[in-house]
PDB file of C-alpha atoms in Angstrom:
ATOM      1  CA  MET S   1     -13.039 -12.900  -9.318  1.00  0.00           C
ATOM      2  CA  ALA S   2     -10.311 -14.373 -11.234  1.00  0.00           C
ATOM      3  CA  ILE S   3      -9.854 -12.620 -14.318  1.00  0.00           C
ATOM      4  CA  GLN S   4      -9.455 -13.999 -17.916  1.00  0.00           C
ATOM      5  CA  ASN S   5      -5.515 -13.644 -18.251  1.00  0.00           C
ATOM      6  CA  ALA S   6      -4.965 -15.678 -15.630  1.00  0.00           C
ATOM      7  CA  LEU S   7      -1.185 -16.209 -15.229  1.00  0.00           C
ATOM      8  CA  ARG S   8       0.229 -19.871 -16.058  1.00  0.00           C
ATOM      9  CA  GLY S   9       1.825 -22.036 -13.145  1.00  0.00           C
ATOM     10  CA  ARG S  10       0.171 -19.415 -10.230  1.00  0.00           C
ATOM     11  CA  ASP S  11      -2.703 -21.243  -9.320  1.00  0.00           C
ATOM     12  CA  GLU S  12      -2.108 -20.798  -5.554  1.00  0.00           C
ATOM     13  CA  GLU S  13      -1.189 -17.353  -5.792  1.00  0.00           C
ATOM     14  CA  SER S  14      -4.009 -16.129  -8.100  1.00  0.00           C
ATOM     15  CA  ALA S  15      -6.179 -17.876  -5.363  1.00  0.00           C
ATOM     16  CA  THR S  16      -4.734 -16.140  -2.702  1.00  0.00           C
ATOM     17  CA  LEU S  17      -5.042 -12.442  -4.797  1.00  0.00           C
ATOM     18  CA  ASP S  18      -8.715 -13.633  -5.213  1.00  0.00           C
ATOM     19  CA  ARG S  19      -9.217 -13.932  -1.914  1.00  0.00           C
ATOM     20  CA  LEU S  20      -7.901 -10.721  -0.762  1.00  0.00           C
ATOM     21  CA  VAL S  21      -9.614  -8.820  -3.217  1.00  0.00           C
ATOM     22  CA  GLU S  22     -12.848 -10.718  -2.305  1.00  0.00           C
ATOM     23  CA  GLU S  23     -12.264 -10.182   1.665  1.00  0.00           C
ATOM     24  CA  VAL S  24     -11.539  -6.082   0.730  1.00  0.00           C
ATOM     25  CA  ARG S  25     -14.781  -6.115  -1.107  1.00  0.00           C
ATOM     26  CA  SER S  26     -16.598  -7.374   1.906  1.00  0.00           C
ATOM     27  CA  GLY S  27     -15.153  -4.615   3.965  1.00  0.00           C
ATOM     28  CA  GLU S  28     -11.958  -6.256   5.270  1.00  0.00           C
ATOM     29  CA  SER S  29      -8.840  -3.975   5.345  1.00  0.00           C
ATOM     30  CA  ARG S  30      -5.921  -5.748   3.443  1.00  0.00           C
ATOM     31  CA  ALA S  31      -2.307  -4.787   2.150  1.00  0.00           C
ATOM     32  CA  LEU S  32      -0.464  -6.804  -0.359  1.00  0.00           C
ATOM     33  CA  VAL S  33       3.733  -6.700  -0.152  1.00  0.00           C
ATOM     34  CA  LEU S  34       5.392  -8.652  -3.488  1.00  0.00           C
ATOM     35  CA  ARG S  35       8.780  -9.219  -2.481  1.00  0.00           C
ATOM     36  CA  GLY S  36      11.464 -11.431  -4.573  1.00  0.00           C
ATOM     37  CA  GLU S  37      14.467 -11.962  -7.019  1.00  0.00           C
ATOM     38  CA  PRO S  38      14.149  -9.795 -10.206  1.00  0.00           C
ATOM     39  CA  GLY S  39      12.465 -11.898 -12.699  1.00  0.00           C
ATOM     40  CA  VAL S  40      10.145 -14.065 -10.406  1.00  0.00           C
ATOM     41  CA  GLY S  41       6.726 -12.441 -11.654  1.00  0.00           C
ATOM     42  CA  LYS S  42       5.879  -9.899  -8.902  1.00  0.00           C
ATOM     43  CA  THR S  43       4.755  -7.301 -11.278  1.00  0.00           C
ATOM     44  CA  ALA S  44       2.497  -9.880 -13.030  1.00  0.00           C
ATOM     45  CA  LEU S  45       1.293 -10.789  -9.832  1.00  0.00           C
ATOM     46  CA  LEU S  46       0.287  -7.118  -8.882  1.00  0.00           C
ATOM     47  CA  ASP S  47      -1.134  -6.762 -12.413  1.00  0.00           C
ATOM     48  CA  TYR S  48      -3.633  -9.705 -12.022  1.00  0.00           C
ATOM     49  CA  ALA S  49      -4.636  -8.139  -8.720  1.00  0.00           C
ATOM     50  CA  ILE S  50      -5.081  -4.919  -9.912  1.00  0.00           C
ATOM     51  CA  GLY S  51      -6.885  -6.284 -12.793  1.00  0.00           C
ATOM     52  CA  SER S  52      -8.883  -8.431 -10.829  1.00  0.00           C
ATOM     53  CA  ALA S  53     -10.390  -5.316  -8.511  1.00  0.00           C
ATOM     54  CA  PRO S  54     -11.448  -2.905 -11.037  1.00  0.00           C
ATOM     55  CA  ASP S  55     -14.280  -1.364  -8.633  1.00  0.00           C
ATOM     56  CA  LEU S  56     -11.955  -0.963  -5.698  1.00  0.00           C
ATOM     57  CA  ARG S  57      -9.443   2.043  -5.261  1.00  0.00           C
ATOM     58  CA  VAL S  58      -5.556   0.681  -5.634  1.00  0.00           C
ATOM     59  CA  LEU S  59      -2.760   2.118  -3.754  1.00  0.00           C
ATOM     60  CA  ARG S  60       0.347   1.330  -5.164  1.00  0.00           C
ATOM     61  CA  ALA S  61       4.076   2.207  -4.153  1.00  0.00           C
ATOM     62  CA  VAL S  62       7.537   1.324  -5.739  1.00  0.00           C
ATOM     63  CA  GLY S  63      10.669   1.076  -4.324  1.00  0.00           C
ATOM     64  CA  VAL S  64      13.421   3.255  -6.122  1.00  0.00           C
ATOM     65  CA  GLU S  65      17.005   2.835  -4.958  1.00  0.00           C
ATOM     66  CA  SER S  66      17.452   6.644  -5.937  1.00  0.00           C
ATOM     67  CA  GLU S  67      14.761   7.637  -3.187  1.00  0.00           C
ATOM     68  CA  MET S  68      16.466   5.564  -0.530  1.00  0.00           C
ATOM     69  CA  GLU S  69      17.645   8.512   1.723  1.00  0.00           C
ATOM     70  CA  LEU S  70      14.642  10.056   1.009  1.00  0.00           C
ATOM     71  CA  ALA S  71      12.791  10.079   4.216  1.00  0.00           C
ATOM     72  CA  PHE S  72       9.054   8.833   3.796  1.00  0.00           C
ATOM     73  CA  ALA S  73       9.415   8.515  -0.045  1.00  0.00           C
ATOM     74  CA  SER S  74       6.850   5.096  -0.367  1.00  0.00           C
ATOM     75  CA  LEU S  75       4.395   7.243   1.893  1.00  0.00           C
ATOM     76  CA  GLN S  76       4.530   9.887   0.044  1.00  0.00           C
ATOM     77  CA  GLN S  77       3.948   7.830  -3.125  1.00  0.00           C
ATOM     78  CA  LEU S  78       1.046   6.206  -1.190  1.00  0.00           C
ATOM     79  CA  CYS S  79      -0.912   9.365   0.335  1.00  0.00           C
ATOM     80  CA  ALA S  80      -0.334  11.938  -1.689  1.00  0.00           C
ATOM     81  CA  PRO S  81      -2.918  11.373  -4.097  1.00  0.00           C
ATOM     82  CA  MET S  82      -5.474  11.441  -1.089  1.00  0.00           C
ATOM     83  CA  LEU S  83      -4.221  14.041   1.008  1.00  0.00           C
ATOM     84  CA  ASP S  84      -7.416  16.059   0.404  1.00  0.00           C
ATOM     85  CA  ARG S  85      -8.652  13.360   2.956  1.00  0.00           C
ATOM     86  CA  LEU S  86      -6.300  14.386   5.824  1.00  0.00           C
ATOM     87  CA  GLY S  87      -8.782  16.143   7.797  1.00  0.00           C
ATOM     88  CA  ARG S  88     -11.055  13.093   7.936  1.00  0.00           C
ATOM     89  CA  LEU S  89      -8.219  10.998  10.015  1.00  0.00           C
ATOM     90  CA  PRO S  90      -8.173  11.060  13.896  1.00  0.00           C
ATOM     91  CA  GLY S  91      -5.747  13.330  15.358  1.00  0.00           C
ATOM     92  CA  PRO S  92      -2.456  11.260  16.073  1.00  0.00           C
ATOM     93  CA  GLN S  93      -2.520  10.054  12.308  1.00  0.00           C
ATOM     94  CA  GLN S  94      -3.366  13.657  11.167  1.00  0.00           C
ATOM     95  CA  ASP S  95      -0.616  15.309  12.903  1.00  0.00           C
ATOM     96  CA  ALA S  96       1.816  12.504  12.037  1.00  0.00           C
ATOM     97  CA  LEU S  97       1.295  13.185   8.401  1.00  0.00           C
ATOM     98  CA  SER S  98       1.150  16.746   8.333  1.00  0.00           C
ATOM     99  CA  VAL S  99       4.373  16.471  10.059  1.00  0.00           C
ATOM    100  CA  ALA S 100       5.997  13.741   7.615  1.00  0.00           C
ATOM    101  CA  PHE S 101       4.701  16.138   4.381  1.00  0.00           C
ATOM    102  CA  ARG S 102       5.941  19.085   5.932  1.00  0.00           C
ATOM    103  CA  LEU S 103       2.480  20.678   5.982  1.00  0.00           C
ATOM    104  CA  SER S 104       3.059  21.632   9.599  1.00  0.00           C
ATOM    105  CA  ALA S 105       5.777  22.343  11.796  1.00  0.00           C
ATOM    106  CA  GLY S 106       6.420  19.531  14.507  1.00  0.00           C
ATOM    107  CA  LYS S 107       8.800  16.637  15.322  1.00  0.00           C
ATOM    108  CA  LEU S 108       8.193  13.472  14.087  1.00  0.00           C
ATOM    109  CA  ARG S 109       9.155  10.444  16.679  1.00  0.00           C
ATOM    110  CA  ILE S 110       8.535   6.494  15.169  1.00  0.00           C
ATOM    111  CA  ASN S 111       7.839   4.224  17.639  1.00  0.00           C
ATOM    112  CA  SER S 112       8.289   0.919  16.144  1.00  0.00           C
ATOM    113  CA  TRP S 113       5.674  -0.715  18.807  1.00  0.00           C
ATOM    114  CA  SER S 114       2.522   1.717  18.265  1.00  0.00           C
ATOM    115  CA  GLY S 115       3.347   3.175  14.763  1.00  0.00           C
ATOM    116  CA  LEU S 116       3.893   6.917  14.213  1.00  0.00           C
ATOM    117  CA  ARG S 117       3.802   9.526  16.808  1.00  0.00           C
ATOM    118  CA  ARG S 118       4.399  12.792  17.204  1.00  0.00           C
TER     119      ARG S 118
END
């Protein structure tokens, strides 16, 4: 579903974002990562995608250089608003997030092959 303020010269990117939003509406799980040099229009693309999805929950994290040394800073940005739903997650994911957010004691080990593990 394209919004009225289409992005000039970004037909291909807009179509990709429209597809992504429609796939999410149909029950698919998706993630969007925008990266590129400063000034190439990442924020405009992100605003377009968000504007195309007023009926969906959009989670957004922004990399901040000053938080580079803080463990799980981006994860905190994404998940903090939904920590009231922590109990709905399967045990391993619940445990990993609880330790990452220091809601419980434990040792967090990151295994790149299988995600977060305790």
